[in-house]
Coordinates of C-alpha atoms in Angstrom, one line a residue:
X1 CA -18.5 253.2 60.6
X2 CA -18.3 256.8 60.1
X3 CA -14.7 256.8 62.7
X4 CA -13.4 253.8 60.7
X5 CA -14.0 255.3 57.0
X6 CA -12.2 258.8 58.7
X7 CA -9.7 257.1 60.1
X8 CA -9.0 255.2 57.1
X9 CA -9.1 258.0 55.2
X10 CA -6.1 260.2 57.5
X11 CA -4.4 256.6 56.9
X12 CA -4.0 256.9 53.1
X13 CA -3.6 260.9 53.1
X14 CA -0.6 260.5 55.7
X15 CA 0.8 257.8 53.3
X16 CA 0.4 259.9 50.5
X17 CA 1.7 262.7 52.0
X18 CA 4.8 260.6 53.3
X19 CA 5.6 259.5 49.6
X20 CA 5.5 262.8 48.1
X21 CA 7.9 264.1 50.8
X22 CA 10.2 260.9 50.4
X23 CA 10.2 261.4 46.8
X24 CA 10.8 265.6 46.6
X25 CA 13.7 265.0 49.4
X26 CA 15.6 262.1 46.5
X27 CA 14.7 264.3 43.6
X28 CA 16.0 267.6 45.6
X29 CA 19.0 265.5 46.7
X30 CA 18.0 266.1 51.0
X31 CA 18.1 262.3 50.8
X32 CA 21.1 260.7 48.9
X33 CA 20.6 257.2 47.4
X34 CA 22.9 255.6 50.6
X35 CA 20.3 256.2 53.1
X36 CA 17.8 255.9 50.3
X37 CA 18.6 252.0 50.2
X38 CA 18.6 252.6 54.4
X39 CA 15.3 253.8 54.2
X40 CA 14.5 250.8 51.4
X41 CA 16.1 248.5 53.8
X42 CA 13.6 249.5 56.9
X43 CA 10.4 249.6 55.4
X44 CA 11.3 245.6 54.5
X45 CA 12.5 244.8 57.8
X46 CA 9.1 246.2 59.3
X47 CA 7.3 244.1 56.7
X48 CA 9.7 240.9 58.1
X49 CA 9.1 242.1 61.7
X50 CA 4.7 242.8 61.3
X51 CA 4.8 238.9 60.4
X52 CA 6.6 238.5 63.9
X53 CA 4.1 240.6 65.3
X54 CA 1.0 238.5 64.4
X55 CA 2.7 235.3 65.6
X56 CA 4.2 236.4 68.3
X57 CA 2.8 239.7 69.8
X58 CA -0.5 238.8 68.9
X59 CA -0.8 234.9 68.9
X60 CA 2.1 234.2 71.7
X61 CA 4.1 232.0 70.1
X62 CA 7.7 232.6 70.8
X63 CA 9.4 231.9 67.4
X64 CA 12.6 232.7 67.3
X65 CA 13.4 231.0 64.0
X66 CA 11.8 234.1 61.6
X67 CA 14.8 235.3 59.5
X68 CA 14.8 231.8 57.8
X69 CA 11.5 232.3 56.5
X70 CA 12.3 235.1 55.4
X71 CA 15.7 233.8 53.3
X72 CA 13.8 231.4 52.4
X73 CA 11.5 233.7 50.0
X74 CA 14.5 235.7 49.2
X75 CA 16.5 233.0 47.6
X76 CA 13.1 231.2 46.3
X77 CA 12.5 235.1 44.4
X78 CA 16.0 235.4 43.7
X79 CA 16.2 231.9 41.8
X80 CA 13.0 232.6 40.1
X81 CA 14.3 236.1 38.9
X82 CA 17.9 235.3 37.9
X83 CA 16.7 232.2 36.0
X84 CA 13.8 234.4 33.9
X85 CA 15.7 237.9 34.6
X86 CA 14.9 238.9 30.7
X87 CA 11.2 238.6 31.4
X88 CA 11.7 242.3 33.1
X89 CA 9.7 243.9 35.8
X90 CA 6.6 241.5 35.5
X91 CA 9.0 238.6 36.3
X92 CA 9.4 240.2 39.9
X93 CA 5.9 240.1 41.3
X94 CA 5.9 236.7 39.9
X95 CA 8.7 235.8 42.3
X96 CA 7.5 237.9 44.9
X97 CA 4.3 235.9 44.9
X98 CA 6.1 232.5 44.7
X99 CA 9.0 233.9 47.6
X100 CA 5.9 234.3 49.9
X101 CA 4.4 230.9 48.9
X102 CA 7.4 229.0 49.2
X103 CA 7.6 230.4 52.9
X104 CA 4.2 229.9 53.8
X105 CA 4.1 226.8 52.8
X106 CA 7.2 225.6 54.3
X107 CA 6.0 226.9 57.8
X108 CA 2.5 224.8 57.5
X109 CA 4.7 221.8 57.0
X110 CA 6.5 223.1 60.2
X111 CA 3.2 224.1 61.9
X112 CA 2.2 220.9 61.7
X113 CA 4.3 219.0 64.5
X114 CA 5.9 222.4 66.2
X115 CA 2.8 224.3 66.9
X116 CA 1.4 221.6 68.9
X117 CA 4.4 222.1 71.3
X118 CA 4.0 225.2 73.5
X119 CA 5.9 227.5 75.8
X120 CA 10.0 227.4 75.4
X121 CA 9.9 224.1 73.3
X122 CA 8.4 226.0 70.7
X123 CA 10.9 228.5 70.5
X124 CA 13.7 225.7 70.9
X125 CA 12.2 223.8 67.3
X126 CA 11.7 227.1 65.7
X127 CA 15.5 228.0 66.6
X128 CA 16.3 224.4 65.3
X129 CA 15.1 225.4 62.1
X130 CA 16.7 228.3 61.5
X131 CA 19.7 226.5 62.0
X132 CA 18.6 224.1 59.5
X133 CA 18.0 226.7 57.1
X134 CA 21.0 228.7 57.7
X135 CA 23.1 225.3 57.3
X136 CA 21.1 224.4 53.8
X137 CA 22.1 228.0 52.4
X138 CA 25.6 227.5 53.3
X139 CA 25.3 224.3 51.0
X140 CA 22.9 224.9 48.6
X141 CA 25.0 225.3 46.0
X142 CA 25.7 221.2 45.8
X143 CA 21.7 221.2 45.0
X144 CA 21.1 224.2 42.8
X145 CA 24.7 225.4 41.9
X146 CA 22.9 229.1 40.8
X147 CA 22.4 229.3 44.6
X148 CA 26.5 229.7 44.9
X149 CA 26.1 228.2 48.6
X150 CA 28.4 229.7 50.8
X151 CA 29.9 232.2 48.7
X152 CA 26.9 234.1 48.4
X153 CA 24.1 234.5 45.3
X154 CA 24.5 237.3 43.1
X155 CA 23.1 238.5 39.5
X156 CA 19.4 239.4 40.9
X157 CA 18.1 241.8 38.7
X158 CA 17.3 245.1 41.0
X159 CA 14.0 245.9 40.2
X160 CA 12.6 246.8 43.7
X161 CA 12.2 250.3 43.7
X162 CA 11.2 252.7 46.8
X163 CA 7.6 252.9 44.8
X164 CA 6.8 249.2 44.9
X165 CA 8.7 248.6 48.7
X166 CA 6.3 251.4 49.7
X167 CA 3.2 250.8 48.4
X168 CA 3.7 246.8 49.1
X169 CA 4.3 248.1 52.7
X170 CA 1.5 250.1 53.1
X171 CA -0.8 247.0 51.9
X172 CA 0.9 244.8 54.7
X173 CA 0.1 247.1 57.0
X174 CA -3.4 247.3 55.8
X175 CA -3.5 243.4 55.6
X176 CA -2.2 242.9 59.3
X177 CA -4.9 245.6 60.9
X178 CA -7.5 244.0 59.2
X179 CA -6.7 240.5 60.4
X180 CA -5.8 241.6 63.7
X181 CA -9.6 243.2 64.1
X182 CA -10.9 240.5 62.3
X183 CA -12.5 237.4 64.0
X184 CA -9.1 235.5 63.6
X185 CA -7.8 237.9 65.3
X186 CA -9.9 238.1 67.9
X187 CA -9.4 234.8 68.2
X188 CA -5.3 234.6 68.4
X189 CA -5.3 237.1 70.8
X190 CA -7.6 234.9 73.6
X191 CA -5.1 232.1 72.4
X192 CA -2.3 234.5 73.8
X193 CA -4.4 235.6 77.1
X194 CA -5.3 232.2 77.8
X195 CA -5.3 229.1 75.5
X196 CA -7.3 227.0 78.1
X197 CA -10.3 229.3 78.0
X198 CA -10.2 230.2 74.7
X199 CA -10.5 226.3 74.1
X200 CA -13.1 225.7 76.4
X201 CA -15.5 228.4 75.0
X202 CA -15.0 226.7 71.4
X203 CA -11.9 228.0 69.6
X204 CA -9.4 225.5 68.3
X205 CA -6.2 226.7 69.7
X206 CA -4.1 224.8 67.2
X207 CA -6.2 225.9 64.0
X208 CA -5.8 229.7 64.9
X209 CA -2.3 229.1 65.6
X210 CA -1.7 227.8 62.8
X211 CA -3.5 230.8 60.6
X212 CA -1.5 233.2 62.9
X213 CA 1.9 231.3 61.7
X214 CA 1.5 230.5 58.5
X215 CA 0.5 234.9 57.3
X216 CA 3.4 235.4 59.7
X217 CA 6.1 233.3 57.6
X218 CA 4.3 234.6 54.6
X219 CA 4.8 237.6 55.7
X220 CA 8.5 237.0 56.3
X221 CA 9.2 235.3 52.9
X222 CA 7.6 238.7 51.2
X223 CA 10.3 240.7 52.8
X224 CA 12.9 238.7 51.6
X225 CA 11.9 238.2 48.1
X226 CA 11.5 242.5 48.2
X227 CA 15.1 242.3 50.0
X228 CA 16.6 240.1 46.9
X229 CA 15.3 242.6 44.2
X230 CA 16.5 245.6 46.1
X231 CA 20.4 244.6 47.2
X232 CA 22.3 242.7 44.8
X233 CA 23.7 240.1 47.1
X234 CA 22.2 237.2 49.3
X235 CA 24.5 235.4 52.1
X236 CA 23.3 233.1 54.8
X237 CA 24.5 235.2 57.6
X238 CA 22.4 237.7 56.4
X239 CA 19.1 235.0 57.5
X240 CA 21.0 233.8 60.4
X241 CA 20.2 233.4 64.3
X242 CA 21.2 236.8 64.9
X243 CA 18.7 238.7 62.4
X244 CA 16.4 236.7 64.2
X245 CA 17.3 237.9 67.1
X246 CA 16.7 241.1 65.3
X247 CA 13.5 240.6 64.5
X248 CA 12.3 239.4 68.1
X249 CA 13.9 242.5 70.0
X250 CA 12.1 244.9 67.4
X251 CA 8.6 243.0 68.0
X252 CA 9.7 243.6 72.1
X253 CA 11.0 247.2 72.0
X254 CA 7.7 248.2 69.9
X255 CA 5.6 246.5 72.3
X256 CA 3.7 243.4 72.2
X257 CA 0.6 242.7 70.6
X258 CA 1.5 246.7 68.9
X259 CA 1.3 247.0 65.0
X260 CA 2.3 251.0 65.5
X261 CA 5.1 250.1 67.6
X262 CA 6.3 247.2 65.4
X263 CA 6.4 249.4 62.5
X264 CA 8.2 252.5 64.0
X265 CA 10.4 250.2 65.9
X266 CA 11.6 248.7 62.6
X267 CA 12.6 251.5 60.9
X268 CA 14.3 253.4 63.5
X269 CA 16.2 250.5 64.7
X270 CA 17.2 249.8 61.1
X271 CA 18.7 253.5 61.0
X272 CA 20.3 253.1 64.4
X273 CA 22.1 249.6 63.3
X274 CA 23.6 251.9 60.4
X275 CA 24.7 254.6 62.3
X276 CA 26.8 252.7 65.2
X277 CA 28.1 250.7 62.1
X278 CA 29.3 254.5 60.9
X279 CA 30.7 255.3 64.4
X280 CA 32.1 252.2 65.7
X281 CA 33.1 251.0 62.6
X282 CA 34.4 246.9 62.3
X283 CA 34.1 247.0 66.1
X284 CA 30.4 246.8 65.4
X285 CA 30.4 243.8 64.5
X286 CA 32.3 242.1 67.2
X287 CA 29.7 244.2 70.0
X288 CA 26.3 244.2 68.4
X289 CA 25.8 240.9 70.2
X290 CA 26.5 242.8 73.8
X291 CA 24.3 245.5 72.1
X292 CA 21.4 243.5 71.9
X293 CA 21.4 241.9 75.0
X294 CA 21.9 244.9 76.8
X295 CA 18.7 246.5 75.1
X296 CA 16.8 243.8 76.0
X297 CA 18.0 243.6 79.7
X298 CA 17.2 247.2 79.9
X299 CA 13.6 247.2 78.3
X300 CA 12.7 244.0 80.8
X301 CA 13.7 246.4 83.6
X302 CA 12.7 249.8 82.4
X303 CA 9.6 249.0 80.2
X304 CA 8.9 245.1 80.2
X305 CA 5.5 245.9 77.9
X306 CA 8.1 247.7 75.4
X307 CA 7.7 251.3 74.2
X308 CA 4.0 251.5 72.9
X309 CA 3.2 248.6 75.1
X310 CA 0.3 247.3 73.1
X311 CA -1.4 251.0 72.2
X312 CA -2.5 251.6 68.5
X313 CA -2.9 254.5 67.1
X314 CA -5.0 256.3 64.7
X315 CA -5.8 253.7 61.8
X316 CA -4.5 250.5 63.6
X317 CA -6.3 251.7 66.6
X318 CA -9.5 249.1 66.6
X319 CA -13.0 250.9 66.3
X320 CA -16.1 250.1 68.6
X321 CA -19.3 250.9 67.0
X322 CA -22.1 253.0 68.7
X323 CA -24.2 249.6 69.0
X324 CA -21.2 248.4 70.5
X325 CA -20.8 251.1 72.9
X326 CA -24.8 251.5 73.8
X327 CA -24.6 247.6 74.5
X328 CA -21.8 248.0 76.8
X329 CA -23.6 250.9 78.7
X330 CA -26.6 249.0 78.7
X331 CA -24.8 246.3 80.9
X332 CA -22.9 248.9 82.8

């Protein structure tokens, strides 16, 4: 317990200390507001991409549907905050609460007939979906005209800030660690390892999968709703196949079943995207696709178990009590 409270501790100091160097860097101008909003931008992708984690690092479920989740509490946010934007601030935790509901509860809904399916079928529904999704954007605006369909939503009122993206960062962290030690997700992970034993020594495979999914999607819809109250414009191809793509290769470059590698992933690969944007300019956009596959070629080869494969460090690293230990020696 002692380890745990330290590490803990070192956890919250090394945030704080992060913040205060984030914040003298803007108000000493080190850090203008472009990379800033880059910065903004890759704390929520890591948010988006720790959902992956739990359902796919963890749990083993290859979803490669995640980015509509995650539209799907950014234009569920945006609607709620453009409709009530003269309610101010308050109004966005509001949506930010209802972004993550609407996506959490649109995966159980999924869960319900998709998570019984396993290995590639899965991942063929969940791209299904996104498709789906992706389609319904493009069109929304026939339904709900504020959601301008194709051409894009606009008028969001920007009231994310790099203090709330932070702190709400720092709690998902927090939040995933904890379930990840936790019984659940104990449990997930022997669902990963082996589904047939873990259902044999009692654990409901689909029940824990379903848990696993559901916080992941939530998890998702949370970084979109922060996403709609940080940049003033929502498109579909901004929740597309290819930002799920995104998501997947960050989850398999950190290393699965790796909160640490997730979250360092996420950032730096949000700053890389922007700087071959910088030096390859439109081009980028016509060889990302050739980028990504070549990454992931090169990680199966090089590194199949990814950069931290599955190490934690420090705070996310999980504890084993002195009991723990003495009963292990005992057997030993």
């Amino acid at each position: 317990m002692a380890e745990s409270r330290r590490q803990a501790l070192l956890f919250l100091g090394g945030a704080v200390l992060v913040y205060l160097m984030v914040k003298a860097a803007l108000v000493t101008g080190y850090l203008n507001p472009y990379w800033a909003r880059i910065l903004d931008n890759g704390l929520i992708v890591a948010i988006i991409s720790l959902g992956l984690s739990i359902i796919y690092g963890f749990t083993g479920q290859f979803s490669i549907g995640h980015a509509a989740f995650a539209g799907l509490g950014a234009y569920a946010a945006g609607l709620v905050g453009k409709t009530y934007a003269d309610a101010g601030l308050p109004i966005m935790f509001v949506a930010l609460v209802f972004g993550a509901f609407v996506a959490g509860f649109i995966a159980y809904l999924i869960g319900l007939p998709v998570l019984r399916l396993k290995s590639d079928y899965l991942g063929i529904a969940t791209l299904g979906f996104g498709i789906i999704v992706t389609v319904g954007f493009n069109n929304s605006d026939r339904i709900i005209p504020m959601l301008n369909g194709a051409r894009g939503m606009f008028g969001i009122p920007q009231f994310a800030t790099f203090d709330i993206i932070f702190i709400i960062f720092i709690l998902t962290i927090i939040l995933c660690r904890n379930f990840v030690h936790s019984s659940y997700g104990r449990a997930v992970t022997s669902i990963r390892e082996d589904e047939v034993a873990a259902n044999v020594v009692g654990i409901n495979p689909f029940k824990y999968k379903m848990v696993a999914f559901v916080l992941g999607c939530t998890l998702a819809g949370l970084g979109g709703a922060l996403y709609a109250f940080r940049y003033p414009f929502l498109h579909p191809t901004s929740f597309d196949f290819l930002w799920s793509i995104n998501y997947l290769l960050i989850v398999v470059l950190g290393g699965l079943g790796s909160l640490t590698g997730t979250i360092i992933t996420a950032v730096g690969w949000v700053f890389l995207l922007e700087v071959l944007r910088i030096v390859l300019g439109e081009q980028f956009l016509d060889f990302r696709g050739v980028l990504y596959a070549l990454i992931l070629i090169v990680t199966i080869l090089v590194r199949r178990q990814g950069i931290f494969g599955g190490i934690e460090y420090g705070f996310l690293k999980p504890q084993i009590s002195r009991k723990g230990v003495n009963r292990v020696a005992a057997r030993g």
